Tab-separated table of N, CA and C in Angstrom:
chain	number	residue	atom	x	y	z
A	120	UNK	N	0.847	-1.192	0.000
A	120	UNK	CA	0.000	0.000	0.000
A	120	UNK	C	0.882	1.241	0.000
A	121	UNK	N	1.096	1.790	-1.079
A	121	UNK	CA	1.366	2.954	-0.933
A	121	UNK	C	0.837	4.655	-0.083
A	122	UNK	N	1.924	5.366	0.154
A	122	UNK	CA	1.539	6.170	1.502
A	122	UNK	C	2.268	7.694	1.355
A	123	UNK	N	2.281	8.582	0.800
A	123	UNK	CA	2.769	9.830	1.303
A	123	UNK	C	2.634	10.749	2.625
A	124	UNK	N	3.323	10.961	3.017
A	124	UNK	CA	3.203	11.420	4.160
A	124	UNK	C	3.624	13.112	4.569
A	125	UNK	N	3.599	13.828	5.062
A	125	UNK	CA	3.888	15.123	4.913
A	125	UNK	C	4.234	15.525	6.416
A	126	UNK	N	5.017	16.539	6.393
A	126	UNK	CA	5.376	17.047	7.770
A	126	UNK	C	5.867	18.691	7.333
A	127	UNK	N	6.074	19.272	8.498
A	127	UNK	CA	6.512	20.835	8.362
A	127	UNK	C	5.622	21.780	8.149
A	128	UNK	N	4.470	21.790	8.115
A	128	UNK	CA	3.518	23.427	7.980
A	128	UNK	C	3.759	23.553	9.670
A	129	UNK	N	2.663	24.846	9.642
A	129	UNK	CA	2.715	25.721	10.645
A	129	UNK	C	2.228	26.824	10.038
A	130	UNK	N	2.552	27.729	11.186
A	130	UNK	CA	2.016	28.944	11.127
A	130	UNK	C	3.579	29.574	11.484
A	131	UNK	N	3.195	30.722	10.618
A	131	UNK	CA	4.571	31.542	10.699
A	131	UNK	C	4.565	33.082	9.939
A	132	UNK	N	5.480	34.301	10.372
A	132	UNK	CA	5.167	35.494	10.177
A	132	UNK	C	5.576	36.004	8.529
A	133	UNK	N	4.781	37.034	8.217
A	133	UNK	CA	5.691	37.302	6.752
A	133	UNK	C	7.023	37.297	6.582
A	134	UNK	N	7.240	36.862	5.785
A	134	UNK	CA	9.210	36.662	5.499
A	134	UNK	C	9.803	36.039	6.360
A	135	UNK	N	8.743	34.934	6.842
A	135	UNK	CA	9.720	33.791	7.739
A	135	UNK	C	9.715	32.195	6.368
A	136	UNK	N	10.596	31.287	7.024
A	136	UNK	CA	10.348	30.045	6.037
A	136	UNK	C	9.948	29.009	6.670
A	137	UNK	N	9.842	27.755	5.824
A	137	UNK	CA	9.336	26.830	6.478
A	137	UNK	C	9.875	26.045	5.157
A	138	UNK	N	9.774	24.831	5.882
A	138	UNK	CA	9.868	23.351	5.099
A	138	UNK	C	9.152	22.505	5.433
A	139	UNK	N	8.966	21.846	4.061
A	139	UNK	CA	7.929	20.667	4.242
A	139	UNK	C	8.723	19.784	3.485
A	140	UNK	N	8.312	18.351	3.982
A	140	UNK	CA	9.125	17.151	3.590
A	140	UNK	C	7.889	16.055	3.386
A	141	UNK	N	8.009	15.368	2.730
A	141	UNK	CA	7.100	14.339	2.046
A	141	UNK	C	8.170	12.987	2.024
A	142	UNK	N	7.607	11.886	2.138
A	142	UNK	CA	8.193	10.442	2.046
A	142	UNK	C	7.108	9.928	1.913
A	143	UNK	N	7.268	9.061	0.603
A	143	UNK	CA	6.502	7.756	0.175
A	143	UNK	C	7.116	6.417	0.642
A	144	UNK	N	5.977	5.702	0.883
A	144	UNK	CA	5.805	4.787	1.921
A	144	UNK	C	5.404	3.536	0.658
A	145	UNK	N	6.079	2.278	0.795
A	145	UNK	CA	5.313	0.768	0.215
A	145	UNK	C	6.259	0.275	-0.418
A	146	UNK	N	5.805	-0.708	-1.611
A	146	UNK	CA	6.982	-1.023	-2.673
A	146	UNK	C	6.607	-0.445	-3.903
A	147	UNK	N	7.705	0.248	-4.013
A	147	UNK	CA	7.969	1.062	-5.019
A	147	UNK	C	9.090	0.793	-6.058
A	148	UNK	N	8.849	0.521	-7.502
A	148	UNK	CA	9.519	0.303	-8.651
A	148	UNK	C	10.269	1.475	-8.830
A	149	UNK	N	9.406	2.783	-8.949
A	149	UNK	CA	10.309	3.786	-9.558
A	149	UNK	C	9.110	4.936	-9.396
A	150	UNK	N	9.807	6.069	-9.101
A	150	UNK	CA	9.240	7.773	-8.758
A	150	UNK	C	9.393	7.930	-9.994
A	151	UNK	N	8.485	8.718	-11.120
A	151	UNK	CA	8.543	9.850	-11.987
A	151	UNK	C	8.726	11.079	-11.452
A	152	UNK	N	7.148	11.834	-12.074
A	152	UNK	CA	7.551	12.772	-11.014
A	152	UNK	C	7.363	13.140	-9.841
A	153	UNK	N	7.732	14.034	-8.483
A	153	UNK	CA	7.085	14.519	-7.639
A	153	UNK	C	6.970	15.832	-7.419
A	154	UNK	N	6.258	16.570	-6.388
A	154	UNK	CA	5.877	17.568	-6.736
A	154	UNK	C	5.233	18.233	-5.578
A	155	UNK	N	4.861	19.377	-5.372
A	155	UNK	CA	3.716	20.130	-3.972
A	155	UNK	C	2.809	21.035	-4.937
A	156	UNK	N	1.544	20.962	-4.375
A	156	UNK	CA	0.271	21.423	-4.966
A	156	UNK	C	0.041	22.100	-4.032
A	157	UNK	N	-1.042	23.351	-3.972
A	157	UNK	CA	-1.479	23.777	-2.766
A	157	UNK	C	-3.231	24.390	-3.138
A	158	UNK	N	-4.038	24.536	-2.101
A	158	UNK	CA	-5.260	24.916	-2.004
A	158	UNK	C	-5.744	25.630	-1.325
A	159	UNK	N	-6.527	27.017	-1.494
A	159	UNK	CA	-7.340	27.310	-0.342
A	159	UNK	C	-8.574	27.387	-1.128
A	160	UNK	N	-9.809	27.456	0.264
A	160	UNK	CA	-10.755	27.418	0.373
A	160	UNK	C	-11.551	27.847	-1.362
A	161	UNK	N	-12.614	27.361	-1.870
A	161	UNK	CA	-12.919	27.664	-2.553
A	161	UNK	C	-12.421	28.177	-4.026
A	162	UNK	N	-11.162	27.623	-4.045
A	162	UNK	CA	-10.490	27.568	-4.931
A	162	UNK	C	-9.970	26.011	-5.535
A	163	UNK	N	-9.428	25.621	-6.961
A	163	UNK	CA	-8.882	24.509	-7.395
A	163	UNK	C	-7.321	24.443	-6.624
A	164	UNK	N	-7.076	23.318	-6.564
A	164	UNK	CA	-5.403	22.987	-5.977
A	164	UNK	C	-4.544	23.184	-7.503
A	165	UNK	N	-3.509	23.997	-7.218
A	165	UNK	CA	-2.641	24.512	-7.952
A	165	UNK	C	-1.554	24.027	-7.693
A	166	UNK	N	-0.784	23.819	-8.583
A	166	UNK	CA	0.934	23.344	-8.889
A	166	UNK	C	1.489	24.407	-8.307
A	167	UNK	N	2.406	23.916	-7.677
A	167	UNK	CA	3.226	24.985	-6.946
A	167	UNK	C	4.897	24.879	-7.544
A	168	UNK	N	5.530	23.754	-7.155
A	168	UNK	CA	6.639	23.223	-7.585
A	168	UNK	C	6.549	21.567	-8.277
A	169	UNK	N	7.288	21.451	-9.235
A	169	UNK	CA	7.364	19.798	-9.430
A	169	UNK	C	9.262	19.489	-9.979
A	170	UNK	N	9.274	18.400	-9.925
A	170	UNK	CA	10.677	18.230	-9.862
A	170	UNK	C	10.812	16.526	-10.412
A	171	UNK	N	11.204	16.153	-11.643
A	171	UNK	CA	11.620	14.666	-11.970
A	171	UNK	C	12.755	14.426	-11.638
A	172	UNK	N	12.599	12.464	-11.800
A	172	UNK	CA	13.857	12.128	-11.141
A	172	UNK	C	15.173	12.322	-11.733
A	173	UNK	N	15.274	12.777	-12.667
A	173	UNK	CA	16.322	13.709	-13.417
A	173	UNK	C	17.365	15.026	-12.551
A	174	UNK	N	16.317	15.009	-11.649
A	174	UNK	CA	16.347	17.008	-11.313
A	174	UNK	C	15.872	17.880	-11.784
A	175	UNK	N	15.168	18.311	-12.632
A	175	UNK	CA	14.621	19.132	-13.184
A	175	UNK	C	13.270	19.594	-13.065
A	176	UNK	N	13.448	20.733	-12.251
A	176	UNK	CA	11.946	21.475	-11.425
A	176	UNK	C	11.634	22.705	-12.522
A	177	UNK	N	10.459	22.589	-12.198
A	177	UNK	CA	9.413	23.262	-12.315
A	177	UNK	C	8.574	24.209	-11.247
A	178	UNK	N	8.075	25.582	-11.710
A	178	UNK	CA	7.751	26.572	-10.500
A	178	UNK	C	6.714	27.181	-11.032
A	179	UNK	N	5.340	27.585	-10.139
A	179	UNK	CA	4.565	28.646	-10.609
A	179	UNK	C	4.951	29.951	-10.401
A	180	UNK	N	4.993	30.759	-11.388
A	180	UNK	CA	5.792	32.093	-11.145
A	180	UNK	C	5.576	32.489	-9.936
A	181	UNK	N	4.725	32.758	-9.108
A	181	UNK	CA	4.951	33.271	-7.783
A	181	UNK	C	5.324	33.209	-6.836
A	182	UNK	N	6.161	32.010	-7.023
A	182	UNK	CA	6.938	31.346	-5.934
A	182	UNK	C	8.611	31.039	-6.421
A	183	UNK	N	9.058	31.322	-7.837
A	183	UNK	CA	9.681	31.207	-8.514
A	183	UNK	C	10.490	32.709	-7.701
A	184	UNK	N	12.157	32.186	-7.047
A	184	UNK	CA	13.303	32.859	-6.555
A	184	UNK	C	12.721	32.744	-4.983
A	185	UNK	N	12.015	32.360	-4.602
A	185	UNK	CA	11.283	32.097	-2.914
A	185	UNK	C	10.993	30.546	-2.470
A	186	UNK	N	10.833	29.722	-3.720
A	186	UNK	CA	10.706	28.602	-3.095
A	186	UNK	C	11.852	27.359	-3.890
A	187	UNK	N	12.391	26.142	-2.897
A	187	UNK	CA	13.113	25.451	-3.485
A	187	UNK	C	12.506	24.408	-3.664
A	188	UNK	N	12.836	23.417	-4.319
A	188	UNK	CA	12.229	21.743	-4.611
A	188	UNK	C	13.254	21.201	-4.735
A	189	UNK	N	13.642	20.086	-3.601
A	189	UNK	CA	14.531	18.933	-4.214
A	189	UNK	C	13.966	17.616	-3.530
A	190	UNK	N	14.440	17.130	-4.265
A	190	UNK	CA	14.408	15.434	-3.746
A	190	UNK	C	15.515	14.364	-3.366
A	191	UNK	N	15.288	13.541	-2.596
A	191	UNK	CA	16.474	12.695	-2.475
A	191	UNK	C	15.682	11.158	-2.747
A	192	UNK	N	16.318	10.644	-3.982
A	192	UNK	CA	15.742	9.340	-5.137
A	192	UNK	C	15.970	8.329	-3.828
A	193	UNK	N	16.875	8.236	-3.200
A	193	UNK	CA	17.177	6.806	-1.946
A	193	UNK	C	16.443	6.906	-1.385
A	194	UNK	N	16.119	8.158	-0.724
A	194	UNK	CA	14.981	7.812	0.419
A	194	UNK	C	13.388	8.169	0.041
A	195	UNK	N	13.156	8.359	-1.377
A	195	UNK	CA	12.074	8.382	-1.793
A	195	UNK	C	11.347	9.261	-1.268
A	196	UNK	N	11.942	10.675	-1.032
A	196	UNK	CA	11.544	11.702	-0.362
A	196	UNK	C	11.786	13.334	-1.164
A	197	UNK	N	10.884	14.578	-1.101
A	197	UNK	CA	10.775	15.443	-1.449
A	197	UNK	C	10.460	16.702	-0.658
A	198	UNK	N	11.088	17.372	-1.393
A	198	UNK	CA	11.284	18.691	0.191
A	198	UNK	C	10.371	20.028	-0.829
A	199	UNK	N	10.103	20.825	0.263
A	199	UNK	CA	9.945	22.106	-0.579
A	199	UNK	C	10.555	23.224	0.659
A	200	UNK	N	11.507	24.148	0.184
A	200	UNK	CA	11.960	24.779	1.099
A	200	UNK	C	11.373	26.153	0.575
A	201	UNK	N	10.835	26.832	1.412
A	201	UNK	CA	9.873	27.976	1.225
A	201	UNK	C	10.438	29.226	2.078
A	202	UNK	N	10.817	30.524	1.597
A	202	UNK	CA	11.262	31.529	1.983
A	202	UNK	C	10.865	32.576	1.929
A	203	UNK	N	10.808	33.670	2.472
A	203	UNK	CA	10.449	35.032	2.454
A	203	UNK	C	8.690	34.751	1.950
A	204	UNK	N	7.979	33.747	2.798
A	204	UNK	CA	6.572	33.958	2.756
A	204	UNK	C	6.072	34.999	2.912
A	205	UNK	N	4.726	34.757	2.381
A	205	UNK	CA	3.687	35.941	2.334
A	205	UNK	C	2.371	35.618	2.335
A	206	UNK	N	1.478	36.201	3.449
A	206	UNK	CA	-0.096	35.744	3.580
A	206	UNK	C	-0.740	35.220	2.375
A	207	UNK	N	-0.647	35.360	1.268
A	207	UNK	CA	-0.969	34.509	-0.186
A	207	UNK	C	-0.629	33.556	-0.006
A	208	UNK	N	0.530	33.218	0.652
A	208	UNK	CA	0.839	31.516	0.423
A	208	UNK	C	0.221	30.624	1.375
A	209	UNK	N	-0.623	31.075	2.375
A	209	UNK	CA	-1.653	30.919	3.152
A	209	UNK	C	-2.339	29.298	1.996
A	210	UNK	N	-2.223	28.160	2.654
A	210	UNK	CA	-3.113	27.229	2.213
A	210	UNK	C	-2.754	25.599	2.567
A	211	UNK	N	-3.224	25.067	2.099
A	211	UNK	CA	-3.154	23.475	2.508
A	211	UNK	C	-2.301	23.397	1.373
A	212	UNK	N	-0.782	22.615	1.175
A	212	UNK	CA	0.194	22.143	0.711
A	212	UNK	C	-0.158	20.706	0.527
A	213	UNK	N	-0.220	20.237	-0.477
A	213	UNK	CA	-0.140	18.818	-0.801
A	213	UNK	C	0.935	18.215	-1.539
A	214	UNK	N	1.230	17.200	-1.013
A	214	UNK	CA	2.561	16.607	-1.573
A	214	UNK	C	2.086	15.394	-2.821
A	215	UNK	N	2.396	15.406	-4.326
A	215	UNK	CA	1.893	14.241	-5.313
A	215	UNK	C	3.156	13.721	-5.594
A	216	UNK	N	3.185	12.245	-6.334
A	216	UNK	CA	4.308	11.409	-6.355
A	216	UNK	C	3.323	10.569	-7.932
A	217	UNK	N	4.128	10.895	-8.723
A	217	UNK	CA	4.078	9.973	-9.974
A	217	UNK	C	4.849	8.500	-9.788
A	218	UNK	N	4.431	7.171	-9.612
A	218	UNK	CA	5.091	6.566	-9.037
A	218	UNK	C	4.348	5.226	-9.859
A	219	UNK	N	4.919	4.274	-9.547
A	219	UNK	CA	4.758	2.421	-9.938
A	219	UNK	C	4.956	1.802	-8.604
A	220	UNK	N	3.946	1.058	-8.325
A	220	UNK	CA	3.879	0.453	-7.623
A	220	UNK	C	3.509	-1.330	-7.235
A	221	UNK	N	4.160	-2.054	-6.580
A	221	UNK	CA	3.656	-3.362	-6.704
A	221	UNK	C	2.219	-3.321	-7.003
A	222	UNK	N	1.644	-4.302	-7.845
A	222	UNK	CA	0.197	-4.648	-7.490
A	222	UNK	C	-0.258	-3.530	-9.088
A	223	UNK	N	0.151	-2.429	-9.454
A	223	UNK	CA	0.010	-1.794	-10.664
A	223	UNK	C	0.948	-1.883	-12.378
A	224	UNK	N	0.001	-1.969	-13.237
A	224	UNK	CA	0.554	-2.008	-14.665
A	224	UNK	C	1.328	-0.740	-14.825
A	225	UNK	N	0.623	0.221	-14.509
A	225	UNK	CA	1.405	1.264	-14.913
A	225	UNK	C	1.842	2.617	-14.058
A	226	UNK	N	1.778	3.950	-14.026
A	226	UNK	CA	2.447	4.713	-13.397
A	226	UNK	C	1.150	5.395	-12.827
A	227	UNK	N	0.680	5.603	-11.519
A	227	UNK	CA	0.061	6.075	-11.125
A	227	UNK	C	0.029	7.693	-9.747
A	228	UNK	N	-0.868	8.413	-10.255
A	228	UNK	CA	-0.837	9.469	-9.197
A	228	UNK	C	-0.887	9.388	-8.072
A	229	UNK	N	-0.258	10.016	-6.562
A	229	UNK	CA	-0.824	9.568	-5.765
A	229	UNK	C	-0.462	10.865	-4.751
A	230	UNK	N	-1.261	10.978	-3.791
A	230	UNK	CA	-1.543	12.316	-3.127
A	230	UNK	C	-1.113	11.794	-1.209
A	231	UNK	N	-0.368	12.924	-0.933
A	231	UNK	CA	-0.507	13.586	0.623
A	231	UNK	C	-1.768	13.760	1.262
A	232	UNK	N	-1.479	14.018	2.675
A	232	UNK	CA	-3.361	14.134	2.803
A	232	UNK	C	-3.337	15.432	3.562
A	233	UNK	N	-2.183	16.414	2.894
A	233	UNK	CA	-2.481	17.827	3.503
A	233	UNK	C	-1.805	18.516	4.337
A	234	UNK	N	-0.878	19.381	4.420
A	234	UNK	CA	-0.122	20.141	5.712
A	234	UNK	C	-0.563	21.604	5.646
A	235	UNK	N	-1.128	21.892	6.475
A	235	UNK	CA	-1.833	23.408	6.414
A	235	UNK	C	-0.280	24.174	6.521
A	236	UNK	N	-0.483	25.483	5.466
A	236	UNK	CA	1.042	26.266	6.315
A	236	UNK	C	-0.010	27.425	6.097
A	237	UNK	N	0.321	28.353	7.511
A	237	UNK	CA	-0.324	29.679	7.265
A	237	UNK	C	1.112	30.811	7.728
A	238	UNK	N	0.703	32.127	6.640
A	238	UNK	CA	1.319	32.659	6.668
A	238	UNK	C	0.776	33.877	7.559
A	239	UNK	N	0.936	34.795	8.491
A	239	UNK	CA	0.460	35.608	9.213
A	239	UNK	C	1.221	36.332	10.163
A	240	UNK	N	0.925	37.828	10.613
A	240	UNK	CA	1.391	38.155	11.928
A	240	UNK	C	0.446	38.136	13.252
């Protein structure tokens, strides 16, 4: 059974940072890509950062020179290091993993179950 897991939100002041870390959990063939999405209320979940097992990330401009993405392929884990926040970035962070897994033909999506980060004074 595959499992993402998430850690690191909080609450924290403008132009402070935070990190969030994600690890997938089961038997796993092979990561494509991974990635952090985020949501608030009444809105669709948006791409934030994504990153293949290559290295090669991807950014939505507004977070593009403020936020980092890396991964480490051994431990099947993905970071997002987030800097000089701002009340916009206010939302539920979700961690996705393009991945193969025992028990599947082919490469399937698979989702975090959410780390609130709020940004505020």
């Amino acid at each position: 059974q595959v499992q993402l897991v998430e850690s690191g939100g909080g609450l924290v002041q403008p132009g402070g940072s935070l990190r969030l870390s994600c690890t997938v959990s089961g038997t796993i063939f092979d990561i494509n890509a991974m990635g952090w999405y985020r949501q608030v209320p009444g809105k669709e979940r948006a791409m934030v950062a994504t990153i293949r097992s290559g290295g090669s990330a991807n950014y939505t401009d507004s977070v593009k020179g403020r936020y980092t993405i890396s991964r480490d392929n051994s431990k099947k884990t993905v970071h997002l290091q987030m800097n000089s926040l701002k009340p916009e970035d206010t939302a539920v962070y979700y961690c996705y993993a393009d991945l193969w897994s025992r028990g599947s033909s082919d490469y399937t999506d698979y989702w975090g179950q959410g780390t609130q980060v709020t940004v505020s004074s």
